Tab-separated table of N, CA and C and ligand atoms in Angstrom:
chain	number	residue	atom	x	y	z
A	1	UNK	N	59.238	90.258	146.055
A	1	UNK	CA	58.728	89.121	145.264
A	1	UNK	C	59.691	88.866	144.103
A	2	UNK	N	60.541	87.643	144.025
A	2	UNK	CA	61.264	87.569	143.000
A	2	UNK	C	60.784	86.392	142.321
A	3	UNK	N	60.616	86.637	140.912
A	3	UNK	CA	59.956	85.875	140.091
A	3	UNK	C	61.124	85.447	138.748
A	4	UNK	N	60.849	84.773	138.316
A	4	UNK	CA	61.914	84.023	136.995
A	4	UNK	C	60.821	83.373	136.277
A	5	UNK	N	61.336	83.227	135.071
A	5	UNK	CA	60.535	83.654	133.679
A	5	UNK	C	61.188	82.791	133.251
A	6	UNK	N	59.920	80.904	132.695
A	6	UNK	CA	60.842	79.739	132.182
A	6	UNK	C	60.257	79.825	130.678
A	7	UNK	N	60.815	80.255	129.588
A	7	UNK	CA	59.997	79.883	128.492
A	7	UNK	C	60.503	79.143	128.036
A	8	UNK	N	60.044	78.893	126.839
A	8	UNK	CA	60.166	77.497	126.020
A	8	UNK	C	58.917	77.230	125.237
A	9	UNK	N	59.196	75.993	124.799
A	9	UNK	CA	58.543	75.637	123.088
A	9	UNK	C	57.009	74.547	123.530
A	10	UNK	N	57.163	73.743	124.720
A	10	UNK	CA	56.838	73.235	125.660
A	10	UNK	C	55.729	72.706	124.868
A	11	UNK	N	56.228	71.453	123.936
A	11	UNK	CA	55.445	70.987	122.624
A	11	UNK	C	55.670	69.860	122.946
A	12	UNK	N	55.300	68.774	123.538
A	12	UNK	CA	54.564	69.217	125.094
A	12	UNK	C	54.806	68.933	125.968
A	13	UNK	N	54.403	70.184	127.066
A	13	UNK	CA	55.584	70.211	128.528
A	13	UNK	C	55.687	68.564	128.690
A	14	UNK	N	57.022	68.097	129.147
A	14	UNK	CA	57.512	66.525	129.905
A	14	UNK	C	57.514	67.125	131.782
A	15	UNK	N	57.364	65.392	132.103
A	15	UNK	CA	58.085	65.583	133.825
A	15	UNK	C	59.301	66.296	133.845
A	16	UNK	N	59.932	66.262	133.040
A	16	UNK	CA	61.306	66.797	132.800
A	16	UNK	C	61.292	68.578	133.079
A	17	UNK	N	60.098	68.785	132.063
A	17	UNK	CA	60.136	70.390	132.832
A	17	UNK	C	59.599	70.527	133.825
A	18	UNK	N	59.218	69.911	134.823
A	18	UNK	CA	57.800	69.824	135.204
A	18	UNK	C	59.014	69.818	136.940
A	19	UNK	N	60.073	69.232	136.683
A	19	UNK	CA	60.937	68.721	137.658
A	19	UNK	C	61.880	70.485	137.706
A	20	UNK	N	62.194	70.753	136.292
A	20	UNK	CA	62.587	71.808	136.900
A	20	UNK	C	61.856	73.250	137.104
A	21	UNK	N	60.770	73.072	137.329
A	21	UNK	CA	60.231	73.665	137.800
A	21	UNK	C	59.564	73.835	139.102
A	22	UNK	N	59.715	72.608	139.773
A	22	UNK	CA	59.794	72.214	140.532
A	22	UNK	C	60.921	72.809	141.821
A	23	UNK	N	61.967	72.454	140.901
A	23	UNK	CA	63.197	73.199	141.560
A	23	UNK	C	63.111	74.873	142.023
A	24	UNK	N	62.686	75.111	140.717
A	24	UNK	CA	62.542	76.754	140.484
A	24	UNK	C	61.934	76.964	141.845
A	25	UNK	N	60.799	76.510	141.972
A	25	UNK	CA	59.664	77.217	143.113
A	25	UNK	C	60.195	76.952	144.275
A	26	UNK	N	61.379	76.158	144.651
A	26	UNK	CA	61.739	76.562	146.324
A	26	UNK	C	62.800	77.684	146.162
A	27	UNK	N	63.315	78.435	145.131
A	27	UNK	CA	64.426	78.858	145.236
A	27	UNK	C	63.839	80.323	144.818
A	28	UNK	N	62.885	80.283	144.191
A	28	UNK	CA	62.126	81.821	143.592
A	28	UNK	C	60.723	82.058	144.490
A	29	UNK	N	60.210	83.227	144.537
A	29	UNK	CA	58.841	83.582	145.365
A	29	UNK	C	57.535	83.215	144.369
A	30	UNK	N	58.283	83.261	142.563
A	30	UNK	CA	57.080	83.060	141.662
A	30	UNK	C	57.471	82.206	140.607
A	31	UNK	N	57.092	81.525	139.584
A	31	UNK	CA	57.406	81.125	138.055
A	31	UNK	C	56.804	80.962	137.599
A	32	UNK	N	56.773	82.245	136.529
A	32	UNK	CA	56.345	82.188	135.514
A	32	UNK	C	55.897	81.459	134.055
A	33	UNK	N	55.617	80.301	133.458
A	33	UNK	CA	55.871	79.608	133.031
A	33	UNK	C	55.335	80.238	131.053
A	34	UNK	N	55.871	80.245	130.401
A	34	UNK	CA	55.658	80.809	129.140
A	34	UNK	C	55.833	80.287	128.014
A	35	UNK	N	54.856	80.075	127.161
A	35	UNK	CA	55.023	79.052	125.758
A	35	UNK	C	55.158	80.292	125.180
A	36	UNK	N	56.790	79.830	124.360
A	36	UNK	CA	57.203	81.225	123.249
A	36	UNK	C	56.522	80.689	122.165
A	37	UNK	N	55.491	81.386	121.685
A	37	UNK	CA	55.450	81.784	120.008
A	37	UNK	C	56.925	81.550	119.284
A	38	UNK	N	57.092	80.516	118.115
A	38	UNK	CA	57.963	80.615	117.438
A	38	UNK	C	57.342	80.325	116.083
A	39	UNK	N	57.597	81.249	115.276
A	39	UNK	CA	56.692	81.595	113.948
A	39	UNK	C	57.562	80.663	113.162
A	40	UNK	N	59.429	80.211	113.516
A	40	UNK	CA	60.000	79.442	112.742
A	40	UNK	C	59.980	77.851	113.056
A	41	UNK	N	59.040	77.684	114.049
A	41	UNK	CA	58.633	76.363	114.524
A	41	UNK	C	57.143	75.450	113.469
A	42	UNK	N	56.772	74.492	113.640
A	42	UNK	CA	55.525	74.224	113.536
A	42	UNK	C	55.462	73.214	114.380
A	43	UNK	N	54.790	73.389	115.807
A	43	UNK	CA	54.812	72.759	116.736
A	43	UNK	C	52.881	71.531	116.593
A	44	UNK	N	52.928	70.055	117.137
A	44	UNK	CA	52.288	69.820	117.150
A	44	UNK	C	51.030	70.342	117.708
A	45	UNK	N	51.145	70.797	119.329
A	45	UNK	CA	49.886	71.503	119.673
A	45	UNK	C	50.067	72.556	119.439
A	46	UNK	N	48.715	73.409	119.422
A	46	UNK	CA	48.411	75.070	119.152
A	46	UNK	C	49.084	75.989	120.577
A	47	UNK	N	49.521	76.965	120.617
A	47	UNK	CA	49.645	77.638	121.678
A	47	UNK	C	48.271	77.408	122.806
A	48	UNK	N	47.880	77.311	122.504
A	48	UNK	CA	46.420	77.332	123.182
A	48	UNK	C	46.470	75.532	124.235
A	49	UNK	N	46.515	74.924	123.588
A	49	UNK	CA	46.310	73.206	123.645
A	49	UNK	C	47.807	73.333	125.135
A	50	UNK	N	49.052	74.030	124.597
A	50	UNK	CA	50.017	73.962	125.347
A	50	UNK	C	50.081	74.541	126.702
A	51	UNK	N	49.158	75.750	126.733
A	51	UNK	CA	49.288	76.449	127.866
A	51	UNK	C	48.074	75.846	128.716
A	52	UNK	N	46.979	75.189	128.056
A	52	UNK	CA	46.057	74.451	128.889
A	52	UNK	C	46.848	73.503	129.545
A	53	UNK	N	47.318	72.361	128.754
A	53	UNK	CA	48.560	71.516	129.044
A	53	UNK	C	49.153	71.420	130.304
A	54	UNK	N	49.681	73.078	130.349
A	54	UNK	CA	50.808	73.342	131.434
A	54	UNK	C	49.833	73.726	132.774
A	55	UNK	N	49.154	74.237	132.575
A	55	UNK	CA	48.123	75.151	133.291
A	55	UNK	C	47.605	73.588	134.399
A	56	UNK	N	46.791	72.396	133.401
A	56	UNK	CA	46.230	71.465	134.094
A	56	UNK	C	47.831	71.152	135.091
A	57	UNK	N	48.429	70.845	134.278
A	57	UNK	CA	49.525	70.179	134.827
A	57	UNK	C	50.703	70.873	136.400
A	58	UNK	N	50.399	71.945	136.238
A	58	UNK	CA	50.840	73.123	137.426
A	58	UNK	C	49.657	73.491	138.538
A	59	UNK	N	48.474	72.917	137.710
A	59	UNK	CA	47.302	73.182	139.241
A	59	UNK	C	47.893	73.368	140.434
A	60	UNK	N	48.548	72.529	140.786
A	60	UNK	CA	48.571	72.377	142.592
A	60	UNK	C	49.709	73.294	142.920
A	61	UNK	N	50.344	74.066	141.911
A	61	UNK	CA	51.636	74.735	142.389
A	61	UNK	C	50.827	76.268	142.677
A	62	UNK	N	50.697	76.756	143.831
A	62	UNK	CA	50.367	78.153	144.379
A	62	UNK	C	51.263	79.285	143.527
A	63	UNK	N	52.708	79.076	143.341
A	63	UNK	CA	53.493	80.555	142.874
A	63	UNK	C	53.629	80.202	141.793
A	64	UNK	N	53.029	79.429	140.897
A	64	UNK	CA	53.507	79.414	139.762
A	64	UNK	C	52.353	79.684	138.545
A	65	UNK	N	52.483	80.458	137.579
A	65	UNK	CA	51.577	80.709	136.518
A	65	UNK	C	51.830	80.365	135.057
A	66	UNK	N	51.238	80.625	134.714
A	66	UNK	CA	51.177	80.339	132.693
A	66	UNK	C	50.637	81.181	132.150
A	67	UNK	N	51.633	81.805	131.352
A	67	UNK	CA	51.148	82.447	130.089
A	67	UNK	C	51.813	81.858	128.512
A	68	UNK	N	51.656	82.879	127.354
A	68	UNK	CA	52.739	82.764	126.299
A	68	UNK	C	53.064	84.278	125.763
A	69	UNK	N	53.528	84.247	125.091
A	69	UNK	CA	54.285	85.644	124.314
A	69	UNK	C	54.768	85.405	123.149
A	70	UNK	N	54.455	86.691	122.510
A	70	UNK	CA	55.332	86.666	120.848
A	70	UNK	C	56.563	87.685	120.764
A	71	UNK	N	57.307	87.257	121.214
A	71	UNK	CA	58.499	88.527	120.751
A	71	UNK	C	59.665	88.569	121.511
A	72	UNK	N	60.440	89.193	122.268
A	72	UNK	CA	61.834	88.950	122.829
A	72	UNK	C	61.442	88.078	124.040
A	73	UNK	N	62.428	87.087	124.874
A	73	UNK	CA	61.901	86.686	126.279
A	73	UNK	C	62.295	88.191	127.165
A	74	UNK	N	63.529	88.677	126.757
A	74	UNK	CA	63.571	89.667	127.779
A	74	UNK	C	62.285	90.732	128.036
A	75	UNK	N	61.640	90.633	127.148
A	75	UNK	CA	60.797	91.748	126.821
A	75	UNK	C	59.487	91.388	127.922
A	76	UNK	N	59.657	90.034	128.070
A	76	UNK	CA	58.587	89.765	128.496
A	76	UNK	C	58.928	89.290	129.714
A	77	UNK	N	60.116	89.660	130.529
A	77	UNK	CA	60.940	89.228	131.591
A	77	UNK	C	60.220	90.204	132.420
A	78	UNK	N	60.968	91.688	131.936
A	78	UNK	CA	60.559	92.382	132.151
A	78	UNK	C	58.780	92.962	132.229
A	79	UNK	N	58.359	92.548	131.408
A	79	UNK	CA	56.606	92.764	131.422
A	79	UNK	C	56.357	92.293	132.594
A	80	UNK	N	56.375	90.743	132.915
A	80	UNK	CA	55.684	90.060	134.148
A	80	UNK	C	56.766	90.272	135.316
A	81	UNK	N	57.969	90.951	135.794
A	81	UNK	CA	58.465	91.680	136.275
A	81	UNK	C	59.440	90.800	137.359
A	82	UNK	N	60.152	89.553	136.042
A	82	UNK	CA	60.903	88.556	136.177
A	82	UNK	C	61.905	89.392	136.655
A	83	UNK	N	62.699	88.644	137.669
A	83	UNK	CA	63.980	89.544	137.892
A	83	UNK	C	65.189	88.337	137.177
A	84	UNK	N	65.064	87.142	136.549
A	84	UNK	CA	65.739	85.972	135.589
A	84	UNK	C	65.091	85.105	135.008
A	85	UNK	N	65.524	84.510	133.693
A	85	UNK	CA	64.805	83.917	133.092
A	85	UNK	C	65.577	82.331	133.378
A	86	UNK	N	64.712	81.033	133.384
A	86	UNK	CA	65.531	80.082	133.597
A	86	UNK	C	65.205	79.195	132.706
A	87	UNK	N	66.244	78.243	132.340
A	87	UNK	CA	66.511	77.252	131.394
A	87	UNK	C	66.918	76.235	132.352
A	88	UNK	N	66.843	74.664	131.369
A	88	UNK	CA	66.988	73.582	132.152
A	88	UNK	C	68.212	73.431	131.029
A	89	UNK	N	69.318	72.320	131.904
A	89	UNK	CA	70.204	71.614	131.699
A	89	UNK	C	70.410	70.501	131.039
A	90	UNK	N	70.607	70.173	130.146
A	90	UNK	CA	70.331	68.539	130.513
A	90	UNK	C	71.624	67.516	129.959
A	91	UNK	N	72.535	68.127	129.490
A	91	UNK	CA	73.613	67.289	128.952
A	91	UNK	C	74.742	68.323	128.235
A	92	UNK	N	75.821	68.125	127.481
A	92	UNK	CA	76.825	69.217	127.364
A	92	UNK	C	75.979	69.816	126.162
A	93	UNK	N	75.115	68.448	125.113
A	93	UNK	CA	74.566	68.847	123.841
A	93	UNK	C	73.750	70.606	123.885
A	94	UNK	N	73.230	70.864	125.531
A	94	UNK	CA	71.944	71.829	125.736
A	94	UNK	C	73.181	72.969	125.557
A	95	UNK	N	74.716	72.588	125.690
A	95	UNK	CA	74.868	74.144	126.322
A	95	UNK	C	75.977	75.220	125.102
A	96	UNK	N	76.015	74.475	124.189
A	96	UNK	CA	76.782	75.555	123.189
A	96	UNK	C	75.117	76.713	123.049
A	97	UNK	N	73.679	76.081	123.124
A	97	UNK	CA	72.685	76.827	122.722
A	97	UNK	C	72.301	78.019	123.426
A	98	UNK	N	72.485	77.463	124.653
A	98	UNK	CA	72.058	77.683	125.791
A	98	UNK	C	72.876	79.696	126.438
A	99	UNK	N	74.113	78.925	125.771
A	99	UNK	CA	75.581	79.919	126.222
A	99	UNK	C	75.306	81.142	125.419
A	100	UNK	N	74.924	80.516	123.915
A	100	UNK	CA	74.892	82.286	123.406
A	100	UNK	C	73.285	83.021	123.329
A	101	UNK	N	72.246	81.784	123.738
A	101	UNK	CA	71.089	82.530	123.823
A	101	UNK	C	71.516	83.361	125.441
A	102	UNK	N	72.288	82.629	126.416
A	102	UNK	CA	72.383	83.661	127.616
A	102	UNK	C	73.066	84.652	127.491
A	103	UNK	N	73.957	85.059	126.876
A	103	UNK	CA	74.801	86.483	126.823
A	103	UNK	C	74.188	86.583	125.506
A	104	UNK	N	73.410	86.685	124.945
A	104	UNK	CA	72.487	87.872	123.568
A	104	UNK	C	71.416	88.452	124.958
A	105	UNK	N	70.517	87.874	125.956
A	105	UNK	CA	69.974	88.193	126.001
A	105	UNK	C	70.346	89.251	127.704
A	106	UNK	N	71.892	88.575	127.628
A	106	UNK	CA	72.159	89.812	129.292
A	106	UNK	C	72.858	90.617	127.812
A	107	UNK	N	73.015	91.102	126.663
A	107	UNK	CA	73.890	92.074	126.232
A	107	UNK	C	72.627	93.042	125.387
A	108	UNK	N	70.965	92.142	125.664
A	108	UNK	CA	70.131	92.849	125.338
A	108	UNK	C	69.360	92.849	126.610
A	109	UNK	N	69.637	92.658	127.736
A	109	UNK	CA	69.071	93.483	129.332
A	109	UNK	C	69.845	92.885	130.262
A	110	UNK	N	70.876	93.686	130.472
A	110	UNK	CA	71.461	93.686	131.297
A	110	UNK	C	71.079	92.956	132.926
A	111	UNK	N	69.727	93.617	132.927
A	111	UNK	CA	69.292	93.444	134.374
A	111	UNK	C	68.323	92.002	134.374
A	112	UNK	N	68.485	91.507	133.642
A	112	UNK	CA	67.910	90.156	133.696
A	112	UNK	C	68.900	88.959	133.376
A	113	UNK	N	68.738	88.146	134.658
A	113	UNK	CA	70.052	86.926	134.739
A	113	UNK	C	69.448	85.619	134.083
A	114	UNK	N	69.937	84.662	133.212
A	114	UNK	CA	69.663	83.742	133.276
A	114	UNK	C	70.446	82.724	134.160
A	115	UNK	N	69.465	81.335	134.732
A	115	UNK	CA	69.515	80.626	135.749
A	115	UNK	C	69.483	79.561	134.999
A	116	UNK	N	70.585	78.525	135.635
A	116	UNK	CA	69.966	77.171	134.947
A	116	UNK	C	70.247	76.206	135.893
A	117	UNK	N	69.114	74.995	135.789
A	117	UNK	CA	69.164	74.286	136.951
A	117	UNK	C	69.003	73.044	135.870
A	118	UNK	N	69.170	72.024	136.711
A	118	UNK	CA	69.934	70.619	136.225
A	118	UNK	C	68.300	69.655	136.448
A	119	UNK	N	67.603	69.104	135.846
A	119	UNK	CA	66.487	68.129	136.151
A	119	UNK	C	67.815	66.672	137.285
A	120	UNK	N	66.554	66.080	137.716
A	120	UNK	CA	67.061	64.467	138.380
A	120	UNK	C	67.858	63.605	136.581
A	121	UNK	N	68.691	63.122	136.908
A	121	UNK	CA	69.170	62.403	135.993
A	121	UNK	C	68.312	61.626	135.006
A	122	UNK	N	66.720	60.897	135.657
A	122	UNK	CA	66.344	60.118	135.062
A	122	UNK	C	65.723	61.100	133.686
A	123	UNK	N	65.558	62.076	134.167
A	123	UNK	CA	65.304	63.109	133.073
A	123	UNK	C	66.171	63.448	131.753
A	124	UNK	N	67.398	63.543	131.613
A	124	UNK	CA	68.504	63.721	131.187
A	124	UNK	C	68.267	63.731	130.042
A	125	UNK	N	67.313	62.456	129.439
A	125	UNK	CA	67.374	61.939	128.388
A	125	UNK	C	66.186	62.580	126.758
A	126	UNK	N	65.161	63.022	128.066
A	126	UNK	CA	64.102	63.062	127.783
A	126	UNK	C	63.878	64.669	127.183
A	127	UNK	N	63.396	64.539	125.818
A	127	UNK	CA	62.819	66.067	125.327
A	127	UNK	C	61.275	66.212	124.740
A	128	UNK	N	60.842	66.814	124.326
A	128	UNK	CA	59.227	67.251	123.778
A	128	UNK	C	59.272	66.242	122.543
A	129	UNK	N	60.291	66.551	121.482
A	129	UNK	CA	60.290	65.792	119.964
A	129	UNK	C	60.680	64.082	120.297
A	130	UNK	N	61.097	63.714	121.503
A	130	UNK	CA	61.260	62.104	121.182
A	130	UNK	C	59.640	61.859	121.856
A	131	UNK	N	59.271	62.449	122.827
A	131	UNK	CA	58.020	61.845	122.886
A	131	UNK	C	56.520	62.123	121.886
A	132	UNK	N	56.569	62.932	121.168
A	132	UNK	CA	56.145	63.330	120.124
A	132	UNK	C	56.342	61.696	119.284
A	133	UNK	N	57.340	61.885	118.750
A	133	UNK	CA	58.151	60.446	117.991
A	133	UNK	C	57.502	59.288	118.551
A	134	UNK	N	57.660	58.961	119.987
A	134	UNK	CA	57.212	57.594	120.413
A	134	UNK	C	55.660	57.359	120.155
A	135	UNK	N	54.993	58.840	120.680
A	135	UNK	CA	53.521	58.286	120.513
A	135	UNK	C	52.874	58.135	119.215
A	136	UNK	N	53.638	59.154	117.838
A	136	UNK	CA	52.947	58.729	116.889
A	136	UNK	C	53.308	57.741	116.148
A	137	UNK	N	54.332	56.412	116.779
A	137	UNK	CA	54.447	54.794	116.637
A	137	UNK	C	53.172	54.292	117.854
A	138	UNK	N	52.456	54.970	118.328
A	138	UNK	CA	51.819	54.271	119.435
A	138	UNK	C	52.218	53.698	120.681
A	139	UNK	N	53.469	54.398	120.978
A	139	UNK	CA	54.327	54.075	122.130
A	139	UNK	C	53.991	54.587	123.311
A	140	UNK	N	53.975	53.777	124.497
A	140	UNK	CA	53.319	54.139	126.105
A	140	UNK	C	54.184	55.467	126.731
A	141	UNK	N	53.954	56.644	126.645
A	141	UNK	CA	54.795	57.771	127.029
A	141	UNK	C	54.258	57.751	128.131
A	142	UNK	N	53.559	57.369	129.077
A	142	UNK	CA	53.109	57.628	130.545
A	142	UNK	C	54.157	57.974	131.829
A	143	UNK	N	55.203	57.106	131.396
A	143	UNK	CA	56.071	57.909	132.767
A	143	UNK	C	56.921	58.557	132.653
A	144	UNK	N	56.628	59.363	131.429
A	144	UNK	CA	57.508	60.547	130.600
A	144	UNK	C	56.678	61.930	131.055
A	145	UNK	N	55.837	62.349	130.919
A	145	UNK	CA	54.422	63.028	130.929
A	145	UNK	C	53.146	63.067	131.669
A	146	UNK	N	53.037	64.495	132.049
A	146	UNK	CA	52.023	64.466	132.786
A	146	UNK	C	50.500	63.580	132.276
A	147	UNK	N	49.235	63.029	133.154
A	147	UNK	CA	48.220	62.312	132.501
A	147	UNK	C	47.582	63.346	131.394
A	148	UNK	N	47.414	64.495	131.446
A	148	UNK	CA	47.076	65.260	130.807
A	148	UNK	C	47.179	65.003	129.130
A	149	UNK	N	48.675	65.461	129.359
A	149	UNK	CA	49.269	65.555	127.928
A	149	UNK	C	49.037	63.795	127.711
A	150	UNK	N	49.551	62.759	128.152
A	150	UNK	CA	49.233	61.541	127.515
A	150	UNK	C	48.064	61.013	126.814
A	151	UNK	N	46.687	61.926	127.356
A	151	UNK	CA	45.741	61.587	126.841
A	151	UNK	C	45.153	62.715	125.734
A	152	UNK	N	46.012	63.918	125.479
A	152	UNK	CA	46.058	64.847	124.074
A	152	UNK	C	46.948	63.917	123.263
A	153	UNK	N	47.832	63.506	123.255
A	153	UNK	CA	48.730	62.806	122.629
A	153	UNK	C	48.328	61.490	121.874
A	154	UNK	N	47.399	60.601	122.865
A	154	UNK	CA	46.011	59.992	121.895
A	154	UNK	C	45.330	60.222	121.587
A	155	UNK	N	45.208	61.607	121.305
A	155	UNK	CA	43.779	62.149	120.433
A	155	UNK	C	44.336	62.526	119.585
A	156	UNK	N	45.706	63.027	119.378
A	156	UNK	CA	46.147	63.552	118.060
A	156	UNK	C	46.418	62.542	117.361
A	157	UNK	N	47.017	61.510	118.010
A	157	UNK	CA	47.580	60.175	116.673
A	157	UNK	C	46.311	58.965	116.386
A	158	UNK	N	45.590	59.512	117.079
A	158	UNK	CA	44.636	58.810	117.070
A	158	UNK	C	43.886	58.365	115.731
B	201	ADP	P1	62.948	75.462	123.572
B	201	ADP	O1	62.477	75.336	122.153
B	201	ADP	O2	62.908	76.870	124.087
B	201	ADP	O3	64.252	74.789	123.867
B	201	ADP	P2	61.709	73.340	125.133
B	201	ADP	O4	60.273	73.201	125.540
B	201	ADP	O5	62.298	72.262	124.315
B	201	ADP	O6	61.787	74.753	124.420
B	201	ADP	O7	62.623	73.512	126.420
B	201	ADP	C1	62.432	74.572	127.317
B	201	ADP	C2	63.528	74.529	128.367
B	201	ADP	O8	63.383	73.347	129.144
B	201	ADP	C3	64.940	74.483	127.811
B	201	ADP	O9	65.782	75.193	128.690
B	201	ADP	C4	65.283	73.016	127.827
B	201	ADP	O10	66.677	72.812	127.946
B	201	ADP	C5	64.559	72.580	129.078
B	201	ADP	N1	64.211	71.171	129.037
B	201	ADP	C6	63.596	70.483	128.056
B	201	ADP	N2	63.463	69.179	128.374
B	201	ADP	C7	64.012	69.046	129.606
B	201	ADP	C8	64.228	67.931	130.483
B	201	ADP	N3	63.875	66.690	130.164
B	201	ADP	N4	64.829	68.176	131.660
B	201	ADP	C9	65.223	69.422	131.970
B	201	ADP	N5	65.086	70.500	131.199
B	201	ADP	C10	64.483	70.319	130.022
């Protein structure tokens, strides 16, 4: 059973992750899906609001789960017994970040690879903070986002 471990801030999950995760599940046996705790964040939804979020929004996927965690990803690679953790792609901007969060975290476990896979182009563009941005102008985020999150998203700016 090989499983990979996607965390992230997922404030709040887009089609965008939603696509690569998508990807993930023909190429892995499991995915894990994980809202990191970041104590240096202040994210609009609660950990709680996010992993429901993801949870409604992953229903129909059989190998794939949701949790969150507070503390290293490797740490928690290893806990749920990830054999890589994966990140999405999305332009050159993702990858000076991307490059040294991946070698801190193979020079703090070796035995865990990070993977990164590329969303469909129409994605490219799209992150958690511009749609955040659009809806609290009252802007139609619907074919950005699962129905889920579109209709938390009018309850918060509401
Ligand atoms: P983080 O704060 O960890 O970057 P995010 O929720 O913003 O959390 O992103 C989690 C992962 O998903 C990152 O690897 C990011 O590059 C990727 N990601 C975010 N938006 C998209 C998108 N539209 N298409 C593909 N990957 C994305």
């Amino acid at each position: 059973m090989r499983k990979v471990l996607y965390p992230g801030t997922f404030d709040p999950v887009t089609n965008g992750h939603i696509d690569i995760i998508k990807r993930a599940r023909e190429l892995f046996d499991g995915v894990v899906v994980t809202v990191a705790i970041n104590p240096g964040k202040t994210p609009l939804f609660t950990v709680e609001e996010r992993v429901h979020m993801l949870k409604e929004s992953l229903k129909d996927f059989d190998n794939v789960v949701v949790d969150s965690f507070d503390g290293l990803v490797v740490d928690h690679a290893h806990e749920v017994g990830a054999v890589g953790i994966l990140r999405g792609l999305r332009a050159v901007s993702d990858f000076e970040y991307e490059f040294q969060m991946a070698l801190m975290n193979r020079k703090l476990a070796g035995d865990i690879a990070t993977v990164f896979l590329m969303p469909h182009e129409k994605y490219t563009y799209l992150n958690s903070s511009i749609i955040r941005n659009l809806s609290s102008l009252n802007s139609d985020v619907s074919e950005f986002v699962p129905s889920i999150v579109m209709e938390a998203l009018k309850k918060k700016f509401s």
